[in-house]
Amino acid sequence: MTGFANFMTSAWLGRVSDRKGAHHTLVYCLLGVALFTIPQVFVTDIWQLIVLRFFVGLCLGGLLPTANTLIRMHAPQGMESRTYGFSNSAMYLGSMIGPIIGGWLVSLYGVRGLLLTTSIILLGTVVMVKLKVMQPAERTFKRENGHEPNQNTT
């Protein structure tokens, strides 16, 4: 269900990102994933989990495109490919380490503990993006879209 919902929204969220800015889309998608993960801790029936996973998937559709856009915006000129390489390597490293840590957390705290931990990490990520990414991304977005004069020109 998550993958289906992701497929449904990724192109649409990409268009929203192009219009409003990848940084805004990233924050709202991360927040959506976090907020739809919290109630999964309290599900009592499989249909509740399916619905919540669908909503998580709707929000996940915007994460990878916005992250790639922000990488392109902030990568040093001439080092875009190397930066994408680091990003891709980090993603695959996470795909390897994530299940290991997730399995360990489930063994300690159960699935509900894993979901709660995931929500807390996602909410922390939202705060980090708001504090570290939003301002520079907003300046770059405005400059690239002609809303602000380029300060590098004379």
PDB file of C-alpha atoms in Angstrom, residues 72-126:
ATOM      1  CA  ARG A  72      21.563  19.848  -7.073  1.00  0.00           C
ATOM      2  CA  MET A  73      20.905  23.336  -5.698  1.00  0.00           C
ATOM      3  CA  HIS A  74      23.622  23.213  -3.066  1.00  0.00           C
ATOM      4  CA  ALA A  75      26.297  21.007  -4.583  1.00  0.00           C
ATOM      5  CA  PRO A  76      29.467  22.882  -5.495  1.00  0.00           C
ATOM      6  CA  GLN A  77      29.591  23.620  -9.216  1.00  0.00           C
ATOM      7  CA  GLY A  78      31.353  20.837 -11.048  1.00  0.00           C
ATOM      8  CA  MET A  79      30.862  18.399  -8.165  1.00  0.00           C
ATOM      9  CA  GLU A  80      27.190  17.517  -8.716  1.00  0.00           C
ATOM     10  CA  SER A  81      27.886  13.923  -9.785  1.00  0.00           C
ATOM     11  CA  ARG A  82      30.179  13.308  -6.846  1.00  0.00           C
ATOM     12  CA  THR A  83      27.554  14.733  -4.491  1.00  0.00           C
ATOM     13  CA  TYR A  84      24.855  12.484  -5.984  1.00  0.00           C
ATOM     14  CA  GLY A  85      27.275   9.583  -5.567  1.00  0.00           C
ATOM     15  CA  PHE A  86      27.645  10.334  -1.848  1.00  0.00           C
ATOM     16  CA  SER A  87      23.876  10.657  -1.531  1.00  0.00           C
ATOM     17  CA  ASN A  88      23.293   7.361  -3.320  1.00  0.00           C
ATOM     18  CA  SER A  89      25.918   5.607  -1.210  1.00  0.00           C
ATOM     19  CA  ALA A  90      24.332   6.953   1.977  1.00  0.00           C
ATOM     20  CA  MET A  91      20.921   5.735   0.808  1.00  0.00           C
ATOM     21  CA  TYR A  92      22.208   2.211   0.182  1.00  0.00           C
ATOM     22  CA  LEU A  93      24.133   2.220   3.449  1.00  0.00           C
ATOM     23  CA  GLY A  94      20.883   3.156   5.196  1.00  0.00           C
ATOM     24  CA  SER A  95      19.106   0.343   3.350  1.00  0.00           C
ATOM     25  CA  MET A  96      21.652  -2.045   4.827  1.00  0.00           C
ATOM     26  CA  ILE A  97      21.992  -0.629   8.351  1.00  0.00           C
ATOM     27  CA  GLY A  98      18.323   0.370   8.788  1.00  0.00           C
ATOM     28  CA  PRO A  99      16.915  -3.169   8.957  1.00  0.00           C
ATOM     29  CA  ILE A 100      19.694  -4.228  11.313  1.00  0.00           C
ATOM     30  CA  ILE A 101      18.974  -1.387  13.742  1.00  0.00           C
ATOM     31  CA  GLY A 102      15.223  -1.806  13.203  1.00  0.00           C
ATOM     32  CA  GLY A 103      15.437  -5.511  14.052  1.00  0.00           C
ATOM     33  CA  TRP A 104      17.476  -4.727  17.142  1.00  0.00           C
ATOM     34  CA  LEU A 105      14.938  -2.109  18.274  1.00  0.00           C
ATOM     35  CA  VAL A 106      12.053  -4.522  17.666  1.00  0.00           C
ATOM     36  CA  SER A 107      13.814  -7.159  19.776  1.00  0.00           C
ATOM     37  CA  LEU A 108      14.162  -4.637  22.612  1.00  0.00           C
ATOM     38  CA  TYR A 109      10.897  -2.662  22.418  1.00  0.00           C
ATOM     39  CA  GLY A 110       8.601  -4.421  19.941  1.00  0.00           C
ATOM     40  CA  VAL A 111       7.115  -3.046  16.728  1.00  0.00           C
ATOM     41  CA  ARG A 112       5.313  -0.241  18.572  1.00  0.00           C
ATOM     42  CA  GLY A 113       8.625   0.924  20.041  1.00  0.00           C
ATOM     43  CA  LEU A 114      10.190   0.901  16.582  1.00  0.00           C
ATOM     44  CA  LEU A 115       7.349   3.009  15.167  1.00  0.00           C
ATOM     45  CA  LEU A 116       7.579   5.489  18.035  1.00  0.00           C
ATOM     46  CA  THR A 117      11.370   5.729  17.655  1.00  0.00           C
ATOM     47  CA  THR A 118      10.959   6.280  13.911  1.00  0.00           C
ATOM     48  CA  SER A 119       8.450   9.083  14.545  1.00  0.00           C
ATOM     49  CA  ILE A 120      10.770  10.798  17.012  1.00  0.00           C
ATOM     50  CA  ILE A 121      13.692  10.606  14.568  1.00  0.00           C
ATOM     51  CA  LEU A 122      11.506  11.982  11.764  1.00  0.00           C
ATOM     52  CA  LEU A 123      10.300  14.879  13.928  1.00  0.00           C
ATOM     53  CA  GLY A 124      13.927  15.626  14.826  1.00  0.00           C
ATOM     54  CA  THR A 125      14.748  15.597  11.124  1.00  0.00           C
ATOM     55  CA  VAL A 126      11.960  18.119  10.470  1.00  0.00           C
TER      56      VAL A 126
END
